[in-house]
CSV table of C-alpha atoms and ligand atoms in Angstrom, one decimal:
chain,number,residue,atom,x,y,z
A,1,MET,CA,-8.2,-3.7,-20.6
A,2,SER,CA,-10.8,-1.6,-18.7
A,3,ASP,CA,-9.8,1.2,-16.4
A,4,PRO,CA,-9.6,0.3,-12.7
A,5,VAL,CA,-12.2,2.1,-10.6
A,6,SER,CA,-12.1,2.4,-6.8
A,7,ALA,CA,-15.2,1.6,-4.7
A,8,LEU,CA,-16.5,5.1,-4.3
A,9,GLY,CA,-14.8,7.0,-7.1
A,10,GLY,CA,-12.7,9.0,-4.7
A,11,ALA,CA,-15.4,10.2,-2.3
A,12,THR,CA,-14.4,12.9,0.1
A,13,PHE,CA,-15.8,14.5,3.3
A,14,GLU,CA,-14.6,17.6,5.1
A,15,GLY,CA,-15.4,17.7,8.8
A,16,PHE,CA,-13.2,18.3,11.8
A,17,ALA,CA,-10.9,16.0,10.0
A,18,SER,CA,-10.8,15.2,6.3
A,19,VAL,CA,-11.9,11.8,4.9
A,20,ARG,CA,-11.1,10.6,1.4
A,21,GLU,CA,-11.3,7.4,-0.4
A,22,ILE,CA,-8.1,6.6,-2.2
A,23,GLY,CA,-7.1,4.1,-4.7
A,24,PRO,CA,-7.3,2.0,-6.7
A,25,LEU,CA,-4.4,0.6,-4.8
A,26,GLY,CA,-2.6,-2.7,-5.6
A,27,MET,CA,-2.9,-5.2,-2.8
A,28,ILE,CA,-1.7,-8.7,-2.4
A,29,THR,CA,-2.6,-11.1,0.4
A,30,LEU,CA,0.4,-13.4,0.9
A,31,ARG,CA,0.0,-16.4,3.2
A,32,ALA,CA,3.0,-18.4,4.3
A,33,LYS,CA,4.2,-19.5,7.7
A,34,ALA,CA,7.1,-17.6,9.3
A,35,GLY,CA,10.3,-19.3,8.4
A,36,THR,CA,9.2,-20.4,5.0
A,37,ALA,CA,12.3,-20.5,2.7
A,38,GLY,CA,12.1,-17.6,0.3
A,39,LEU,CA,9.5,-15.6,2.2
A,40,GLU,CA,11.7,-12.6,2.8
A,41,ALA,CA,12.8,-12.6,-0.8
A,42,ALA,CA,9.2,-12.8,-1.9
A,43,VAL,CA,8.1,-9.8,0.2
A,44,HIS,CA,11.2,-7.9,-1.0
A,45,ALA,CA,10.5,-8.7,-4.6
A,46,ALA,CA,7.0,-7.4,-4.4
A,47,THR,CA,7.5,-4.3,-2.2
A,48,GLY,CA,11.3,-3.7,-1.6
A,49,CYS,CA,10.5,-4.0,2.1
A,50,ALA,CA,11.9,-6.2,4.7
A,51,LEU,CA,9.6,-8.8,6.4
A,52,PRO,CA,7.6,-6.8,8.9
A,53,ALA,CA,7.7,-7.8,12.6
A,54,GLN,CA,4.5,-8.7,14.5
A,55,ARG,CA,1.8,-6.1,13.9
A,56,ARG,CA,4.1,-3.8,12.0
A,57,ILE,CA,3.9,-2.2,8.6
A,58,VAL,CA,7.1,-1.3,6.7
A,59,ARG,CA,7.1,1.2,3.9
A,60,GLN,CA,9.4,1.8,0.9
A,61,GLY,CA,8.3,4.7,-1.2
A,62,ASP,CA,4.8,3.8,-2.6
A,63,ARG,CA,5.0,0.2,-1.5
A,64,ALA,CA,4.5,-1.3,1.9
A,65,ALA,CA,4.4,-4.7,3.7
A,66,GLY,CA,2.2,-5.3,6.7
A,67,TRP,CA,2.0,-8.1,9.3
A,68,MET,CA,-1.6,-9.3,9.4
A,69,SER,CA,-1.3,-12.6,11.3
A,70,PRO,CA,1.5,-15.1,12.0
A,71,ASP,CA,1.0,-16.5,8.5
A,72,GLU,CA,-0.5,-13.6,6.6
A,73,PHE,CA,1.0,-10.4,5.0
A,74,LEU,CA,-0.6,-7.5,3.2
A,75,LEU,CA,1.5,-6.2,0.4
A,76,ILE,CA,0.7,-2.7,-1.0
A,77,LEU,CA,2.0,-1.5,-4.3
A,78,PRO,CA,0.9,0.5,-7.4
A,79,TYR,CA,-2.2,-1.1,-8.9
A,80,GLY,CA,-0.5,-1.7,-12.3
A,81,ASP,CA,2.4,-3.6,-10.8
A,82,VAL,CA,0.4,-6.4,-9.1
A,83,ALA,CA,0.9,-9.0,-11.9
A,84,ALA,CA,4.7,-8.5,-12.0
A,85,ALA,CA,4.8,-8.7,-8.2
A,86,LEU,CA,2.8,-11.9,-8.2
A,87,ALA,CA,5.3,-13.4,-10.6
A,88,GLY,CA,8.2,-12.3,-8.4
A,89,ILE,CA,6.5,-13.9,-5.4
A,90,ALA,CA,5.8,-17.2,-7.3
A,91,GLN,CA,9.5,-17.3,-8.3
A,92,ALA,CA,10.8,-16.6,-4.8
A,93,LEU,CA,8.5,-19.2,-3.1
A,94,GLN,CA,8.6,-21.8,-5.8
A,95,GLY,CA,8.0,-25.3,-4.3
A,96,GLN,CA,7.0,-23.8,-0.9
A,97,HIS,CA,3.5,-24.0,0.5
A,98,HIS,CA,2.1,-20.5,0.1
A,99,LEU,CA,-0.8,-18.5,-1.3
A,100,ALA,CA,-0.5,-15.1,-3.0
A,101,VAL,CA,-3.7,-13.5,-4.3
A,102,ASP,CA,-4.5,-10.1,-5.9
A,103,VAL,CA,-7.1,-8.6,-3.6
A,104,SER,CA,-6.8,-5.0,-5.0
A,105,ASP,CA,-10.4,-5.0,-6.2
A,106,ALA,CA,-11.7,-6.7,-3.1
A,107,ARG,CA,-10.8,-3.8,-0.8
A,108,ALA,CA,-11.4,-0.1,-0.2
A,109,VAL,CA,-8.9,2.3,1.2
A,110,PHE,CA,-9.4,5.5,3.1
A,111,ARG,CA,-7.3,8.3,4.4
A,112,ILE,CA,-8.3,10.2,7.5
A,113,GLU,CA,-6.2,13.4,7.9
A,114,GLY,CA,-5.9,16.4,10.2
A,115,ALA,CA,-4.7,17.1,13.7
A,116,LYS,CA,-7.8,15.3,15.1
A,117,ALA,CA,-7.9,12.4,12.7
A,118,ASP,CA,-7.4,10.0,15.6
A,119,GLN,CA,-10.7,11.1,17.1
A,120,VAL,CA,-12.6,10.0,14.0
A,121,LEU,CA,-11.4,6.4,14.6
A,122,ARG,CA,-11.5,6.5,18.4
A,123,LYS,CA,-15.3,6.7,18.1
A,124,LEU,CA,-15.5,3.7,15.8
A,125,SER,CA,-13.0,1.1,17.1
A,126,PRO,CA,-12.4,-0.5,20.5
A,127,VAL,CA,-8.7,0.3,20.3
A,128,ASP,CA,-6.5,2.2,22.8
A,129,PHE,CA,-5.1,4.8,20.4
A,130,ASP,CA,-2.8,6.2,23.0
A,131,ARG,CA,-0.9,2.9,22.9
A,132,LEU,CA,-0.9,2.6,19.1
A,133,GLU,CA,2.7,2.8,18.1
A,134,PRO,CA,4.2,4.4,15.0
A,135,GLY,CA,4.3,1.8,12.3
A,136,GLU,CA,1.8,-0.4,14.0
A,137,LEU,CA,-0.8,-2.0,11.8
A,138,ARG,CA,-3.9,-2.7,13.9
A,139,ARG,CA,-6.7,-5.0,12.8
A,140,SER,CA,-10.0,-4.4,14.5
A,141,ARG,CA,-13.4,-3.3,13.6
A,142,ALA,CA,-15.0,0.0,12.5
A,143,ALA,CA,-18.4,-0.1,14.1
A,144,GLN,CA,-19.8,-3.4,12.6
A,145,VAL,CA,-17.2,-4.3,10.0
A,146,ALA,CA,-13.6,-5.5,9.9
A,147,ALA,CA,-11.0,-2.9,9.3
A,148,ALA,CA,-7.2,-2.5,9.5
A,149,PHE,CA,-5.5,0.9,10.0
A,150,TRP,CA,-2.2,2.5,10.8
A,151,ALA,CA,-0.9,6.0,11.4
A,152,GLU,CA,1.1,7.5,8.5
A,153,ASP,CA,1.9,11.0,7.2
A,154,GLY,CA,-0.1,13.0,9.7
A,155,GLY,CA,-3.2,10.9,9.5
A,156,PHE,CA,-4.4,7.3,9.2
A,157,THR,CA,-4.8,4.9,6.4
A,158,LEU,CA,-7.8,2.5,6.8
A,159,VAL,CA,-8.4,-0.7,4.7
A,160,CYS,CA,-11.8,-2.5,4.6
A,161,PHE,CA,-13.7,-4.8,2.3
A,162,ARG,CA,-15.0,-3.2,-0.8
A,163,SER,CA,-18.5,-4.5,-0.2
A,164,VAL,CA,-18.8,-2.3,2.9
A,165,ALA,CA,-17.0,0.8,1.4
A,166,ALA,CA,-20.1,3.0,1.4
A,167,TYR,CA,-20.9,1.9,5.0
A,168,VAL,CA,-17.4,2.8,6.1
A,169,MET,CA,-17.5,6.2,4.3
A,170,GLY,CA,-20.8,6.9,6.1
A,171,LEU,CA,-19.2,6.0,9.4
A,172,LEU,CA,-16.1,8.1,8.9
A,173,SER,CA,-18.2,11.1,7.7
A,174,THR,CA,-20.6,10.9,10.6
A,175,SER,CA,-17.7,10.5,13.1
A,176,ALA,CA,-15.9,13.5,11.6
A,177,GLN,CA,-19.0,15.8,11.8
A,178,PRO,CA,-17.9,19.4,12.9
A,179,GLY,CA,-18.9,19.9,16.5
A,180,SER,CA,-18.6,16.2,17.4
A,181,GLU,CA,-15.0,16.4,18.5
A,182,LEU,CA,-14.1,14.4,21.6
B,1,MET,CA,-16.0,-6.0,29.9
B,2,LEU,CA,-13.8,-8.9,29.1
B,3,ILE,CA,-10.3,-8.3,27.6
B,4,LEU,CA,-8.2,-11.2,26.4
B,5,GLU,CA,-4.7,-11.0,25.0
B,6,CYS,CA,-4.4,-12.9,21.8
B,7,PRO,CA,-1.3,-15.1,22.0
B,8,TYR,CA,-0.8,-15.0,18.3
B,9,CYS,CA,-0.7,-11.3,17.6
B,10,GLY,CA,-0.4,-9.8,21.1
B,11,VAL,CA,-3.4,-7.5,20.8
B,12,LYS,CA,-5.3,-7.0,24.0
B,13,ALA,CA,-8.6,-7.6,22.4
B,14,GLU,CA,-11.9,-6.4,23.8
B,15,GLU,CA,-14.8,-8.8,23.8
B,16,THR,CA,-16.5,-7.4,20.7
B,17,GLU,CA,-13.3,-8.1,18.7
B,18,LEU,CA,-13.6,-11.8,19.6
B,19,SER,CA,-16.0,-14.7,18.8
B,20,PRO,CA,-16.7,-17.2,21.6
B,21,GLY,CA,-16.1,-20.9,20.8
B,22,GLY,CA,-17.3,-22.6,24.0
B,23,GLU,CA,-15.6,-25.1,26.2
B,24,ALA,CA,-11.9,-25.9,25.5
B,25,HIS,CA,-10.1,-29.3,25.7
B,26,LEU,CA,-13.0,-31.4,24.6
B,27,LYS,CA,-12.2,-35.0,24.0
B,28,ARG,CA,-13.5,-36.0,20.6
B,29,PHE,CA,-15.7,-39.2,20.3
B,30,GLY,CA,-16.1,-40.2,16.7
B,31,PRO,CA,-16.7,-43.4,14.8
B,32,GLY,CA,-16.6,-46.5,17.0
B,33,SER,CA,-17.7,-44.6,20.2
B,34,SER,CA,-20.9,-45.5,22.1
B,35,ASP,CA,-24.0,-43.4,21.5
B,36,ASP,CA,-23.7,-42.0,25.1
B,37,GLU,CA,-20.1,-40.9,24.5
B,38,PHE,CA,-21.0,-39.3,21.2
B,39,GLU,CA,-24.0,-37.5,22.6
B,40,ALA,CA,-22.0,-36.2,25.5
B,41,TYR,CA,-19.2,-35.0,23.1
B,42,MET,CA,-21.8,-33.3,21.0
B,43,PHE,CA,-24.0,-31.7,23.6
B,44,ALA,CA,-22.8,-32.0,27.2
B,45,ARG,CA,-20.9,-28.9,28.4
B,46,LYS,CA,-19.8,-28.0,31.9
B,47,ASN,CA,-20.9,-24.4,31.9
B,48,PRO,CA,-19.4,-23.7,35.4
B,49,LYS,CA,-19.9,-20.7,37.5
B,50,GLY,CA,-16.2,-20.1,38.2
B,51,VAL,CA,-13.0,-21.2,36.5
B,52,HIS,CA,-13.5,-22.2,32.9
B,53,CYS,CA,-11.1,-23.0,30.0
B,54,GLU,CA,-12.6,-21.7,26.7
B,55,ARG,CA,-12.0,-21.3,23.0
B,56,TRP,CA,-12.0,-17.9,21.5
B,57,ARG,CA,-11.4,-16.6,18.1
B,58,HIS,CA,-9.7,-13.3,17.4
B,59,ALA,CA,-12.3,-12.6,14.7
B,60,TYR,CA,-11.9,-8.9,14.2
B,61,GLY,CA,-8.1,-9.3,14.2
B,62,CYS,CA,-5.6,-11.9,13.2
B,63,GLY,CA,-8.4,-14.5,12.8
B,64,LYS,CA,-6.7,-17.2,15.0
B,65,TRP,CA,-8.3,-19.5,17.5
B,66,PHE,CA,-6.8,-19.4,21.0
B,67,LEU,CA,-7.6,-20.7,24.4
B,68,ALA,CA,-8.3,-18.7,27.6
B,69,ALA,CA,-8.7,-19.6,31.3
B,70,ARG,CA,-11.0,-17.2,33.1
B,71,CYS,CA,-13.7,-17.0,35.7
B,72,THR,CA,-17.2,-16.9,34.3
B,73,ALA,CA,-18.5,-15.2,37.5
B,74,THR,CA,-16.0,-12.3,37.9
B,75,LEU,CA,-14.5,-12.2,34.4
B,76,GLU,CA,-11.0,-12.5,36.0
B,77,VAL,CA,-8.6,-13.8,33.3
B,78,PHE,CA,-5.9,-16.3,34.4
B,79,GLY,CA,-4.2,-16.4,31.1
B,80,THR,CA,-4.5,-17.1,27.3
B,81,TYR,CA,-2.6,-19.8,25.4
B,82,LEU,CA,-2.2,-21.3,21.9
B,83,ALA,CA,-4.9,-23.4,20.5
B,84,GLN,CA,-2.4,-26.2,19.8
B,85,THR,CA,-2.2,-26.9,23.6
B,86,ALA,CA,-3.8,-30.1,24.9
B,87,GLU,CA,-4.2,-28.9,28.5
B,88,PRO,CA,-3.8,-25.6,30.3
B,89,PRO,CA,-0.1,-24.6,30.7
B,90,ALA,CA,1.5,-25.3,34.1
B,91,GLU,CA,2.0,-21.6,35.0
B,92,ILE,CA,-1.7,-20.9,34.3
B,93,VAL,CA,-2.8,-23.9,36.4
B,94,GLU,CA,-0.5,-22.6,39.3
B,95,LYS,CA,-2.1,-19.1,39.0
B,96,ILE,CA,-5.6,-20.6,39.2
B,97,LYS,CA,-4.8,-22.9,42.1
B,98,ALA,CA,-3.3,-20.0,44.0
B,99,LYS,CA,-6.4,-17.9,43.7
B,100,ARG,CA,-9.1,-20.6,43.6
B,101,PRO,CA,-7.8,-23.5,45.9
B,102,GLU,CA,-11.3,-25.2,45.5
B,103,TRP,CA,-10.8,-25.5,41.7
B,104,LYS,CA,-11.0,-29.2,40.7
B,105,GLY,CA,-9.2,-28.9,37.4
B,106,TYR,CA,-10.2,-28.4,33.8
B,107,SER,CA,-11.4,-31.9,32.8
C,1,LIG,ZN1,-4.8,-12.1,17.3
């Protein structure tokens, strides 16, 4: 099997905050209506996490489960564990209407770190960051493309489509230019 | 600037996070209807200056369609509600009537 490669090969930028592309990261989109029998077991089997509440992301070690919409969850886990997790989900949701897809290679993931990391995103998204709560997963846009982000470990993690990874890296780098602090 | 609270995810979404979907509560005229009814269903829209019930999609967000009652002239929002709603909820109708007694209803 070929080696997994992230979208930008781990590109980095040092400005008033540091930006780095991380990954490859295992990601599963799980679609099932709230209340589906076996849904909690499926999320737990893949991530060890409880079912996240509305707009929340729950973490267990290197795995996480995020609420994306009333019938969509984003499961994050080590890249090599996706196949086993999909099997666990299929077993937990057997006979239930659901969809679970490996989207690891369809996404790019960034970390924005430093005391002023929020300012990098404030310039790019129409989001009230003062009201963003700990553990809140916010879906919005970064300039012209869809993005989801949350605060974690003294910075932010941002997920976007892989096809716009270079665009988002450019956005984040420009937004983090030294001297352009808010 | 228009801000609508998405009833599915609770985000107070700014206009650029949303996609407009035009007039809400359209009655569909399909096979068996007259040409005039079908034409009106396809093309005729109220486009009022004032209270309007609209469809919006939380496009840069949870992706769900929802409905909103707002004023097209002042951008005042009377409320948002689920797409699976055949007519504006009673509490939103009350709110509109209190503020706009001249409003003739959504249909
Ligand atoms: Zn929403």
